[in-house]
């Protein structure tokens, strides 16, 4: 195996790993975005909104 073939094989391996990480990250974001939105909605309902000060 020549040097260029070895380098090409290493690049292919790294590219495959990179695609795997990107796919994993995408799945994680999709899985967590809905629960985070629901948590934010619950928090918004519990917030106390003070009236604006008059005269300013």
mmCIF file of N, CA and C in Angstrom:
data_model
loop_
_atom_site.group_PDB
_atom_site.id
_atom_site.type_symbol
_atom_site.label_atom_id
_atom_site.label_comp_id
_atom_site.label_asym_id
_atom_site.label_seq_id
_atom_site.Cartn_x
_atom_site.Cartn_y
_atom_site.Cartn_z
ATOM 1 N N UNK A 1 0.861 -1.184 0.000
ATOM 2 C CA UNK A 1 0.000 0.000 0.000
ATOM 3 C C UNK A 1 0.898 1.235 0.000
ATOM 4 N N UNK A 2 0.635 2.132 -0.933
ATOM 5 C CA UNK A 2 1.434 3.343 -1.031
ATOM 6 C C UNK A 2 1.003 4.387 -0.020
ATOM 7 N N UNK A 3 1.827 5.400 0.075
ATOM 8 C CA UNK A 3 1.565 6.493 1.023
ATOM 9 C C UNK A 3 0.229 7.181 0.722
ATOM 10 N N UNK A 4 -0.035 7.437 -0.562
ATOM 11 C CA UNK A 4 -1.280 8.137 -0.918
ATOM 12 C C UNK A 4 -2.508 7.286 -0.587
ATOM 13 N N UNK A 5 -2.407 5.972 -0.753
ATOM 14 C CA UNK A 5 -3.526 5.091 -0.410
ATOM 15 C C UNK A 5 -3.758 5.064 1.095
ATOM 16 N N UNK A 6 -2.672 5.089 1.858
ATOM 17 C CA UNK A 6 -2.790 5.098 3.315
ATOM 18 C C UNK A 6 -3.460 6.389 3.780
ATOM 19 N N UNK A 7 -3.026 7.512 3.210
ATOM 20 C CA UNK A 7 -3.602 8.811 3.575
ATOM 21 C C UNK A 7 -5.081 8.856 3.186
ATOM 22 N N UNK A 8 -5.407 8.357 1.993
ATOM 23 C CA UNK A 8 -6.803 8.343 1.545
ATOM 24 C C UNK A 8 -7.656 7.487 2.478
ATOM 25 N N UNK A 9 -7.121 6.353 2.919
ATOM 26 C CA UNK A 9 -7.848 5.494 3.848
ATOM 27 C C UNK A 9 -8.079 6.172 5.183
ATOM 28 N N UNK A 10 -7.072 6.898 5.658
ATOM 29 C CA UNK A 10 -7.196 7.624 6.934
ATOM 30 C C UNK A 10 -8.231 8.745 6.817
ATOM 31 N N UNK A 11 -8.201 9.463 5.692
ATOM 32 C CA UNK A 11 -9.174 10.543 5.477
ATOM 33 C C UNK A 11 -10.587 9.973 5.415
ATOM 34 N N UNK A 12 -10.746 8.845 4.733
ATOM 35 C CA UNK A 12 -12.056 8.200 4.643
ATOM 36 C C UNK A 12 -12.562 7.805 6.026
ATOM 37 N N UNK A 13 -11.669 7.275 6.847
ATOM 38 C CA UNK A 13 -12.036 6.879 8.212
ATOM 39 C C UNK A 13 -12.474 8.101 9.028
ATOM 40 N N UNK A 14 -11.710 9.186 8.908
ATOM 41 C CA UNK A 14 -12.052 10.408 9.645
ATOM 42 C C UNK A 14 -13.366 11.014 9.142
ATOM 43 N N UNK A 15 -13.596 10.965 7.831
ATOM 44 C CA UNK A 15 -14.839 11.495 7.266
ATOM 45 C C UNK A 15 -16.038 10.699 7.771
ATOM 46 N N UNK A 16 -15.890 9.382 7.843
ATOM 47 C CA UNK A 16 -16.968 8.529 8.350
ATOM 48 C C UNK A 16 -17.265 8.865 9.812
ATOM 49 N N UNK A 17 -16.210 9.047 10.605
ATOM 50 C CA UNK A 17 -16.396 9.397 12.016
ATOM 51 C C UNK A 17 -17.066 10.766 12.148
ATOM 52 N N UNK A 18 -16.656 11.726 11.310
ATOM 53 C CA UNK A 18 -17.250 13.058 11.342
ATOM 54 C C UNK A 18 -18.752 12.987 11.030
ATOM 55 N N UNK A 19 -19.125 12.226 9.996
ATOM 56 C CA UNK A 19 -20.544 12.075 9.646
ATOM 57 C C UNK A 19 -21.318 11.438 10.793
ATOM 58 N N UNK A 20 -20.705 10.466 11.456
ATOM 59 C CA UNK A 20 -21.362 9.817 12.592
ATOM 60 C C UNK A 20 -21.629 10.825 13.703
ATOM 61 N N UNK A 21 -20.634 11.661 14.026
ATOM 62 C CA UNK A 21 -20.808 12.668 15.076
ATOM 63 C C UNK A 21 -21.891 13.672 14.700
ATOM 64 N N UNK A 22 -21.909 14.097 13.437
ATOM 65 C CA UNK A 22 -22.925 15.057 12.996
ATOM 66 C C UNK A 22 -24.325 14.456 13.093
ATOM 67 N N UNK A 23 -24.462 13.203 12.676
ATOM 68 C CA UNK A 23 -25.756 12.524 12.748
ATOM 69 C C UNK A 23 -26.194 12.364 14.206
ATOM 70 N N UNK A 24 -25.262 11.986 15.080
ATOM 71 C CA UNK A 24 -25.559 11.814 16.502
ATOM 72 C C UNK A 24 -25.985 13.136 17.134
ATOM 73 N N UNK A 25 -25.275 14.208 16.792
ATOM 74 C CA UNK A 25 -25.611 15.534 17.321
ATOM 75 C C UNK A 25 -27.006 15.958 16.862
ATOM 76 N N UNK A 26 -27.323 15.720 15.599
ATOM 77 C CA UNK A 26 -28.640 16.066 15.064
ATOM 78 C C UNK A 26 -29.743 15.312 15.794
ATOM 79 N N UNK A 27 -29.539 14.026 16.012
ATOM 80 C CA UNK A 27 -30.535 13.230 16.733
ATOM 81 C C UNK A 27 -30.712 13.722 18.164
ATOM 82 N N UNK A 28 -29.617 14.060 18.826
ATOM 83 C CA UNK A 28 -29.695 14.555 20.199
ATOM 84 C C UNK A 28 -30.486 15.856 20.264
ATOM 85 N N UNK A 29 -30.220 16.760 19.332
ATOM 86 C CA UNK A 29 -30.940 18.037 19.309
ATOM 87 C C UNK A 29 -32.431 17.799 19.077
ATOM 88 N N UNK A 30 -32.766 16.909 18.154
ATOM 89 C CA UNK A 30 -34.178 16.616 17.887
ATOM 90 C C UNK A 30 -34.854 16.009 19.111
ATOM 91 N N UNK A 31 -34.160 15.127 19.812
ATOM 92 C CA UNK A 31 -34.755 14.447 20.959
ATOM 93 C C UNK A 31 -34.934 15.372 22.155
ATOM 94 N N UNK A 32 -34.074 16.360 22.291
ATOM 95 C CA UNK A 32 -34.142 17.222 23.472
ATOM 96 C C UNK A 32 -34.896 18.525 23.233
ATOM 97 N N UNK A 33 -35.120 18.906 21.987
ATOM 98 C CA UNK A 33 -35.740 20.213 21.741
ATOM 99 C C UNK A 33 -37.189 20.267 22.230
ATOM 100 N N UNK A 34 -37.955 19.209 22.043
ATOM 101 C CA UNK A 34 -39.358 19.234 22.486
ATOM 102 C C UNK A 34 -39.464 19.316 24.008
ATOM 103 N N UNK A 35 -38.755 18.460 24.773
ATOM 104 C CA UNK A 35 -38.838 18.599 26.237
ATOM 105 C C UNK A 35 -38.376 19.977 26.723
ATOM 106 N N UNK A 36 -37.367 20.541 26.089
ATOM 107 C CA UNK A 36 -36.890 21.870 26.500
ATOM 108 C C UNK A 36 -37.969 22.914 26.235
ATOM 109 N N UNK A 37 -38.649 22.826 25.086
ATOM 110 C CA UNK A 37 -39.752 23.760 24.803
ATOM 111 C C UNK A 37 -40.852 23.633 25.843
ATOM 112 N N UNK A 38 -41.195 22.397 26.223
ATOM 113 C CA UNK A 38 -42.241 22.196 27.227
ATOM 114 C C UNK A 38 -41.827 22.762 28.582
ATOM 115 N N UNK A 39 -40.573 22.572 28.956
ATOM 116 C CA UNK A 39 -40.067 23.115 30.220
ATOM 117 C C UNK A 39 -40.135 24.636 30.196
ATOM 118 N N UNK A 40 -39.755 25.243 29.063
ATOM 119 C CA UNK A 40 -39.827 26.697 28.937
ATOM 120 C C UNK A 40 -41.269 27.191 29.058
ATOM 121 N N UNK A 41 -42.210 26.465 28.459
ATOM 122 C CA UNK A 41 -43.616 26.854 28.557
ATOM 123 C C UNK A 41 -44.102 26.787 30.003
ATOM 124 N N UNK A 42 -43.724 25.734 30.711
ATOM 125 C CA UNK A 42 -44.112 25.619 32.123
ATOM 126 C C UNK A 42 -43.514 26.756 32.945
ATOM 127 N N UNK A 43 -42.264 27.085 32.682
ATOM 128 C CA UNK A 43 -41.610 28.167 33.423
ATOM 129 C C UNK A 43 -42.294 29.498 33.136
ATOM 130 N N UNK A 44 -42.663 29.742 31.872
ATOM 131 C CA UNK A 44 -43.341 30.994 31.522
ATOM 132 C C UNK A 44 -44.662 31.141 32.268
ATOM 133 N N UNK A 45 -45.352 30.048 32.469
ATOM 134 C CA UNK A 45 -46.631 30.104 33.188
ATOM 135 C C UNK A 45 -46.442 30.451 34.663
ATOM 136 N N UNK A 46 -45.286 30.129 35.213
ATOM 137 C CA UNK A 46 -45.047 30.366 36.638
ATOM 138 C C UNK A 46 -44.408 31.723 36.910
ATOM 139 N N UNK A 47 -43.958 32.403 35.871
ATOM 140 C CA UNK A 47 -43.335 33.709 36.071
ATOM 141 C C UNK A 47 -44.367 34.728 36.535
ATOM 142 N N UNK A 48 -43.946 35.590 37.417
ATOM 143 C CA UNK A 48 -44.803 36.690 37.856
ATOM 144 C C UNK A 48 -44.438 37.920 37.036
ATOM 145 N N UNK A 49 -45.415 38.495 36.377
ATOM 146 C CA UNK A 49 -45.172 39.686 35.569
ATOM 147 C C UNK A 49 -45.635 40.904 36.359
ATOM 148 N N UNK A 50 -44.679 41.716 36.770
ATOM 149 C CA UNK A 50 -44.987 42.901 37.552
ATOM 150 C C UNK A 50 -45.486 43.989 36.614
ATOM 151 N N UNK A 51 -46.407 44.804 37.099
ATOM 152 C CA UNK A 51 -46.887 45.904 36.242
ATOM 153 C C UNK A 51 -45.769 46.927 36.026
ATOM 154 N N UNK A 52 -45.832 47.588 34.892
ATOM 155 C CA UNK A 52 -44.844 48.629 34.580
ATOM 156 C C UNK A 52 -45.031 49.806 35.538
ATOM 157 N N UNK A 53 -43.920 50.451 35.902
ATOM 158 C CA UNK A 53 -44.011 51.630 36.769
ATOM 159 C C UNK A 53 -44.619 52.782 35.985
ATOM 160 N N UNK A 54 -45.521 53.505 36.641
ATOM 161 C CA UNK A 54 -46.177 54.641 36.001
ATOM 162 C C UNK A 54 -45.307 55.885 36.147
ATOM 163 N N UNK A 55 -45.353 56.757 35.159
ATOM 164 C CA UNK A 55 -44.649 58.028 35.256
ATOM 165 C C UNK A 55 -43.201 57.975 34.805
ATOM 166 N N UNK A 56 -42.773 56.934 34.190
ATOM 167 C CA UNK A 56 -41.382 56.880 33.701
ATOM 168 C C UNK A 56 -41.334 56.784 32.225
#
